[in-house]
DNA sequence: ACCTGAACACCGTTCAAGT
DNA sequence: ACCTGAACACCGTTCAAGT
């Protein structure tokens, strides 16, 4: 019932999850589907389009199940905090489940309908928080950029310094590092999940600061 | 005088800048250097190592020229704002000059000595701002993640929705998009540089909020 | 409509050989 | 020490052909 295209997409995703993005070749995907490499082309167009479709699927994966009463509803005045956090966690979880996404997320961004829906949820949360509409798009980009960047940093190893200590030249710069020197006791390994939480707290604070104190009232005409 | 390795690296960077990351093949780099593909291996090890070295070079490119009197100095109490902005702009400029970096920056993060130096500058700026040392590493990651994510979003097209409207399925979701509906007048094209500036203002505000009011005084023992 | 097989122009990398 | 040439096991994609 799921057509051939979905089957191909599923095979590509499974391959990427199991053996990394480099293992996703048209030939390997085809073999997994049980078909000749050329048979993929009428369905997915090209390898680039296949990768785009893979990214599109991640958008769907992070979309929460539709709420009973859709949207802001009457609900709690502070519910937007919960919504924003749920979206942020969902995004982080998706990247953790599919670490290969760290490579693609900034170079092949998806604007699938489901990704647009996720953006819309963030818009709604920010509006519910009382952010002036003119500033909402900027805060959406600020929040989503940070969340996606954080998850990609974790998945890609940008936060685990030692991992890439084996780099071009020697391991440590010869010059002085006054910042590192002062922070020596605080440069141990840290709790990445707790840090994400603290960062979200800070972003919330930023939103509070720009928020209109009368969040739900429609601006009276004048 | 620049040894072969530097020559190879320069060729790879030029190729990536001129014709994109996909044009960077061992064969193409070798041809540009005027040598057989195999001749590269003793110098760069492998293609993966070559890509790492390319990323390492970007770290060096964003390092500001060493200040006359290095570091915090006596200077202005507020100088940290200037430092942080200079680093943020430098990072953004580097990614704009080398858009292929958007692909690699999260999946092949570099911890070259020069990248460590950049991190150290951010540490110093945050300390000078009065951020409690225990919180400095977290704020460094918060700021650098946002800055790099923002630049990668610009370079990779994550911010220009229309660009990727040609995606998996139809162009617009069938369901309602209450957020988009409310924001219609504000969803026009915007000034990406001005937005980056406003975002940095916000991050500064966040730093002010956690900053110790007595920034320069070394914490008295107790 | 959907798939196959052969072929083309590429890849990264190994290895033995040259100087 | 540094480079070459041939070769191996792959790529994405085109095209003509099959059913």
PDB file of C-alpha atoms in Angstrom, chain B residues 10-173:
ATOM      1  CA  UNK B  10      45.063  26.028  -0.846  1.00  0.00           C
ATOM      2  CA  UNK B  11      44.071  24.188  -4.017  1.00  0.00           C
ATOM      3  CA  UNK B  12      41.280  22.353  -2.210  1.00  0.00           C
ATOM      4  CA  UNK B  13      39.950  25.582  -0.684  1.00  0.00           C
ATOM      5  CA  UNK B  14      40.052  27.390  -4.017  1.00  0.00           C
ATOM      6  CA  UNK B  15      38.210  24.536  -5.666  1.00  0.00           C
ATOM      7  CA  UNK B  16      35.536  24.493  -2.968  1.00  0.00           C
ATOM      8  CA  UNK B  17      35.068  28.262  -3.152  1.00  0.00           C
ATOM      9  CA  UNK B  18      34.891  28.323  -6.939  1.00  0.00           C
ATOM     10  CA  UNK B  19      32.944  25.192  -7.759  1.00  0.00           C
ATOM     11  CA  UNK B  20      31.473  23.868  -4.527  1.00  0.00           C
ATOM     12  CA  UNK B  21      32.338  21.064  -2.184  1.00  0.00           C
ATOM     13  CA  UNK B  22      31.362  18.350  -4.661  1.00  0.00           C
ATOM     14  CA  UNK B  23      34.113  19.570  -6.981  1.00  0.00           C
ATOM     15  CA  UNK B  24      36.706  18.790  -4.342  1.00  0.00           C
ATOM     16  CA  UNK B  25      37.883  15.349  -5.403  1.00  0.00           C
ATOM     17  CA  UNK B  26      41.372  14.026  -4.820  1.00  0.00           C
ATOM     18  CA  UNK B  27      41.767  13.872  -8.570  1.00  0.00           C
ATOM     19  CA  UNK B  28      40.661  17.474  -9.141  1.00  0.00           C
ATOM     20  CA  UNK B  29      42.835  18.794  -6.307  1.00  0.00           C
ATOM     21  CA  UNK B  30      45.813  16.853  -7.655  1.00  0.00           C
ATOM     22  CA  UNK B  31      45.297  18.225 -11.138  1.00  0.00           C
ATOM     23  CA  UNK B  32      45.190  21.744  -9.744  1.00  0.00           C
ATOM     24  CA  UNK B  33      48.445  21.173  -7.904  1.00  0.00           C
ATOM     25  CA  UNK B  34      49.895  19.652 -11.052  1.00  0.00           C
ATOM     26  CA  UNK B  35      50.503  16.238  -9.673  1.00  0.00           C
ATOM     27  CA  UNK B  36      49.099  12.712  -9.713  1.00  0.00           C
ATOM     28  CA  UNK B  37      46.217  11.983  -7.320  1.00  0.00           C
ATOM     29  CA  UNK B  38      48.343   9.488  -5.423  1.00  0.00           C
ATOM     30  CA  UNK B  39      50.953  12.111  -4.707  1.00  0.00           C
ATOM     31  CA  UNK B  40      48.517  13.785  -2.304  1.00  0.00           C
ATOM     32  CA  UNK B  41      48.311  10.890   0.108  1.00  0.00           C
ATOM     33  CA  UNK B  42      51.658  11.185   1.867  1.00  0.00           C
ATOM     34  CA  UNK B  43      50.807  14.828   2.551  1.00  0.00           C
ATOM     35  CA  UNK B  44      47.175  14.805   3.557  1.00  0.00           C
ATOM     36  CA  UNK B  45      46.532  11.213   4.561  1.00  0.00           C
ATOM     37  CA  UNK B  46      43.054  10.844   3.147  1.00  0.00           C
ATOM     38  CA  UNK B  47      40.203  12.844   1.766  1.00  0.00           C
ATOM     39  CA  UNK B  48      38.541  12.971   5.186  1.00  0.00           C
ATOM     40  CA  UNK B  49      41.728  14.443   6.658  1.00  0.00           C
ATOM     41  CA  UNK B  50      41.866  16.950   3.825  1.00  0.00           C
ATOM     42  CA  UNK B  51      38.329  18.105   4.639  1.00  0.00           C
ATOM     43  CA  UNK B  52      39.274  18.382   8.316  1.00  0.00           C
ATOM     44  CA  UNK B  53      42.271  20.494   7.362  1.00  0.00           C
ATOM     45  CA  UNK B  54      40.038  22.731   5.255  1.00  0.00           C
ATOM     46  CA  UNK B  55      37.782  23.310   8.245  1.00  0.00           C
ATOM     47  CA  UNK B  56      40.841  23.986  10.378  1.00  0.00           C
ATOM     48  CA  UNK B  57      41.848  26.753   8.044  1.00  0.00           C
ATOM     49  CA  UNK B  58      38.523  28.500   8.591  1.00  0.00           C
ATOM     50  CA  UNK B  59      39.282  28.710  12.295  1.00  0.00           C
ATOM     51  CA  UNK B  60      42.491  30.532  11.493  1.00  0.00           C
ATOM     52  CA  UNK B  61      40.656  32.823   9.101  1.00  0.00           C
ATOM     53  CA  UNK B  62      38.284  34.071  11.746  1.00  0.00           C
ATOM     54  CA  UNK B  63      40.934  34.701  14.356  1.00  0.00           C
ATOM     55  CA  UNK B  64      41.369  38.466  14.680  1.00  0.00           C
ATOM     56  CA  UNK B  65      44.843  39.960  14.332  1.00  0.00           C
ATOM     57  CA  UNK B  66      46.490  39.749  17.792  1.00  0.00           C
ATOM     58  CA  UNK B  67      45.758  42.864  19.789  1.00  0.00           C
ATOM     59  CA  UNK B  68      48.546  45.252  20.680  1.00  0.00           C
ATOM     60  CA  UNK B  69      48.107  44.659  24.395  1.00  0.00           C
ATOM     61  CA  UNK B  70      46.724  41.135  24.420  1.00  0.00           C
ATOM     62  CA  UNK B  71      43.520  40.249  26.231  1.00  0.00           C
ATOM     63  CA  UNK B  72      41.306  42.022  28.721  1.00  0.00           C
ATOM     64  CA  UNK B  73      43.956  44.657  29.544  1.00  0.00           C
ATOM     65  CA  UNK B  74      42.920  47.671  31.571  1.00  0.00           C
ATOM     66  CA  UNK B  75      40.629  48.944  28.818  1.00  0.00           C
ATOM     67  CA  UNK B  76      37.005  49.852  28.789  1.00  0.00           C
ATOM     68  CA  UNK B  77      34.706  47.992  31.157  1.00  0.00           C
ATOM     69  CA  UNK B  78      32.327  47.407  28.282  1.00  0.00           C
ATOM     70  CA  UNK B  79      34.920  46.322  25.752  1.00  0.00           C
ATOM     71  CA  UNK B  80      33.714  42.711  25.931  1.00  0.00           C
ATOM     72  CA  UNK B  81      30.659  43.701  23.895  1.00  0.00           C
ATOM     73  CA  UNK B  82      32.927  44.828  21.109  1.00  0.00           C
ATOM     74  CA  UNK B  83      35.035  41.650  21.280  1.00  0.00           C
ATOM     75  CA  UNK B  84      32.064  39.369  21.183  1.00  0.00           C
ATOM     76  CA  UNK B  85      30.565  41.179  18.222  1.00  0.00           C
ATOM     77  CA  UNK B  86      33.835  41.142  16.323  1.00  0.00           C
ATOM     78  CA  UNK B  87      34.134  37.399  16.784  1.00  0.00           C
ATOM     79  CA  UNK B  88      30.510  36.858  15.792  1.00  0.00           C
ATOM     80  CA  UNK B  89      30.878  38.956  12.644  1.00  0.00           C
ATOM     81  CA  UNK B  90      34.155  37.264  11.776  1.00  0.00           C
ATOM     82  CA  UNK B  91      32.527  33.839  12.051  1.00  0.00           C
ATOM     83  CA  UNK B  92      29.598  34.900   9.925  1.00  0.00           C
ATOM     84  CA  UNK B  93      31.874  36.444   7.303  1.00  0.00           C
ATOM     85  CA  UNK B  94      34.017  33.336   7.082  1.00  0.00           C
ATOM     86  CA  UNK B  95      30.999  31.150   6.402  1.00  0.00           C
ATOM     87  CA  UNK B  96      29.723  33.635   3.816  1.00  0.00           C
ATOM     88  CA  UNK B  97      33.079  33.563   2.059  1.00  0.00           C
ATOM     89  CA  UNK B  98      33.096  29.760   2.150  1.00  0.00           C
ATOM     90  CA  UNK B  99      29.488  28.651   1.863  1.00  0.00           C
ATOM     91  CA  UNK B 100      30.517  24.997   1.562  1.00  0.00           C
ATOM     92  CA  UNK B 101      31.409  25.244   5.256  1.00  0.00           C
ATOM     93  CA  UNK B 102      27.691  25.102   6.066  1.00  0.00           C
ATOM     94  CA  UNK B 103      27.817  21.421   5.135  1.00  0.00           C
ATOM     95  CA  UNK B 104      30.873  20.559   7.203  1.00  0.00           C
ATOM     96  CA  UNK B 105      30.720  22.784  10.229  1.00  0.00           C
ATOM     97  CA  UNK B 106      28.515  20.542  12.346  1.00  0.00           C
ATOM     98  CA  UNK B 107      29.580  17.177  10.975  1.00  0.00           C
ATOM     99  CA  UNK B 108      33.358  17.775  10.897  1.00  0.00           C
ATOM    100  CA  UNK B 109      33.947  20.341  13.619  1.00  0.00           C
ATOM    101  CA  UNK B 110      37.553  21.439  13.843  1.00  0.00           C
ATOM    102  CA  UNK B 111      39.471  21.715  17.055  1.00  0.00           C
ATOM    103  CA  UNK B 112      42.555  23.196  15.486  1.00  0.00           C
ATOM    104  CA  UNK B 113      44.698  25.339  17.747  1.00  0.00           C
ATOM    105  CA  UNK B 114      43.213  28.424  16.106  1.00  0.00           C
ATOM    106  CA  UNK B 115      39.671  27.257  16.782  1.00  0.00           C
ATOM    107  CA  UNK B 116      40.672  26.758  20.408  1.00  0.00           C
ATOM    108  CA  UNK B 117      41.995  30.308  20.416  1.00  0.00           C
ATOM    109  CA  UNK B 118      38.669  31.607  19.154  1.00  0.00           C
ATOM    110  CA  UNK B 119      36.910  29.737  21.940  1.00  0.00           C
ATOM    111  CA  UNK B 120      39.368  31.277  24.355  1.00  0.00           C
ATOM    112  CA  UNK B 121      38.512  34.763  23.146  1.00  0.00           C
ATOM    113  CA  UNK B 122      34.846  34.093  23.813  1.00  0.00           C
ATOM    114  CA  UNK B 123      35.701  32.759  27.267  1.00  0.00           C
ATOM    115  CA  UNK B 124      37.657  35.937  27.985  1.00  0.00           C
ATOM    116  CA  UNK B 125      34.863  38.167  26.774  1.00  0.00           C
ATOM    117  CA  UNK B 126      32.299  36.382  28.927  1.00  0.00           C
ATOM    118  CA  UNK B 127      34.568  36.557  31.964  1.00  0.00           C
ATOM    119  CA  UNK B 128      35.130  40.250  31.348  1.00  0.00           C
ATOM    120  CA  UNK B 129      31.370  40.686  31.132  1.00  0.00           C
ATOM    121  CA  UNK B 130      31.128  39.313  34.643  1.00  0.00           C
ATOM    122  CA  UNK B 131      29.544  35.961  33.851  1.00  0.00           C
ATOM    123  CA  UNK B 132      30.251  33.596  36.757  1.00  0.00           C
ATOM    124  CA  UNK B 133      33.079  31.259  35.670  1.00  0.00           C
ATOM    125  CA  UNK B 134      30.955  28.178  36.270  1.00  0.00           C
ATOM    126  CA  UNK B 135      28.521  29.419  33.641  1.00  0.00           C
ATOM    127  CA  UNK B 136      31.026  30.614  31.068  1.00  0.00           C
ATOM    128  CA  UNK B 137      31.433  27.334  29.173  1.00  0.00           C
ATOM    129  CA  UNK B 138      27.709  26.997  28.758  1.00  0.00           C
ATOM    130  CA  UNK B 139      27.353  30.534  27.444  1.00  0.00           C
ATOM    131  CA  UNK B 140      30.267  30.006  25.109  1.00  0.00           C
ATOM    132  CA  UNK B 141      28.467  27.027  23.600  1.00  0.00           C
ATOM    133  CA  UNK B 142      25.177  28.919  23.503  1.00  0.00           C
ATOM    134  CA  UNK B 143      26.674  31.877  21.673  1.00  0.00           C
ATOM    135  CA  UNK B 144      28.913  29.912  19.308  1.00  0.00           C
ATOM    136  CA  UNK B 145      26.137  27.460  18.466  1.00  0.00           C
ATOM    137  CA  UNK B 146      23.797  30.271  17.604  1.00  0.00           C
ATOM    138  CA  UNK B 147      26.351  32.257  15.598  1.00  0.00           C
ATOM    139  CA  UNK B 148      27.542  29.272  13.598  1.00  0.00           C
ATOM    140  CA  UNK B 149      23.984  28.031  13.137  1.00  0.00           C
ATOM    141  CA  UNK B 150      22.842  31.419  11.907  1.00  0.00           C
ATOM    142  CA  UNK B 151      25.666  31.730   9.403  1.00  0.00           C
ATOM    143  CA  UNK B 152      25.152  28.160   8.214  1.00  0.00           C
ATOM    144  CA  UNK B 153      21.419  28.818   7.857  1.00  0.00           C
ATOM    145  CA  UNK B 154      22.099  31.825   5.651  1.00  0.00           C
ATOM    146  CA  UNK B 155      24.717  30.040   3.570  1.00  0.00           C
ATOM    147  CA  UNK B 156      22.733  26.824   3.290  1.00  0.00           C
ATOM    148  CA  UNK B 157      19.421  28.458   2.458  1.00  0.00           C
ATOM    149  CA  UNK B 158      17.552  27.429   5.587  1.00  0.00           C
ATOM    150  CA  UNK B 159      16.234  30.972   5.922  1.00  0.00           C
ATOM    151  CA  UNK B 160      15.020  31.404   2.365  1.00  0.00           C
ATOM    152  CA  UNK B 161      11.874  29.354   2.398  1.00  0.00           C
ATOM    153  CA  UNK B 162      10.928  29.724  -1.253  1.00  0.00           C
ATOM    154  CA  UNK B 163      14.237  28.215  -2.318  1.00  0.00           C
ATOM    155  CA  UNK B 164      13.215  24.805  -1.111  1.00  0.00           C
ATOM    156  CA  UNK B 165       9.526  25.004  -1.756  1.00  0.00           C
ATOM    157  CA  UNK B 166      10.124  22.397  -4.435  1.00  0.00           C
ATOM    158  CA  UNK B 167      10.133  19.555  -1.971  1.00  0.00           C
ATOM    159  CA  UNK B 168       8.770  16.086  -1.440  1.00  0.00           C
ATOM    160  CA  UNK B 169       5.083  16.684  -1.651  1.00  0.00           C
ATOM    161  CA  UNK B 170       2.805  19.583  -2.485  1.00  0.00           C
ATOM    162  CA  UNK B 171       3.874  23.113  -1.734  1.00  0.00           C
ATOM    163  CA  UNK B 172       1.528  24.036   1.078  1.00  0.00           C
ATOM    164  CA  UNK B 173       0.069  21.926   3.857  1.00  0.00           C
TER     165      UNK B 173
END
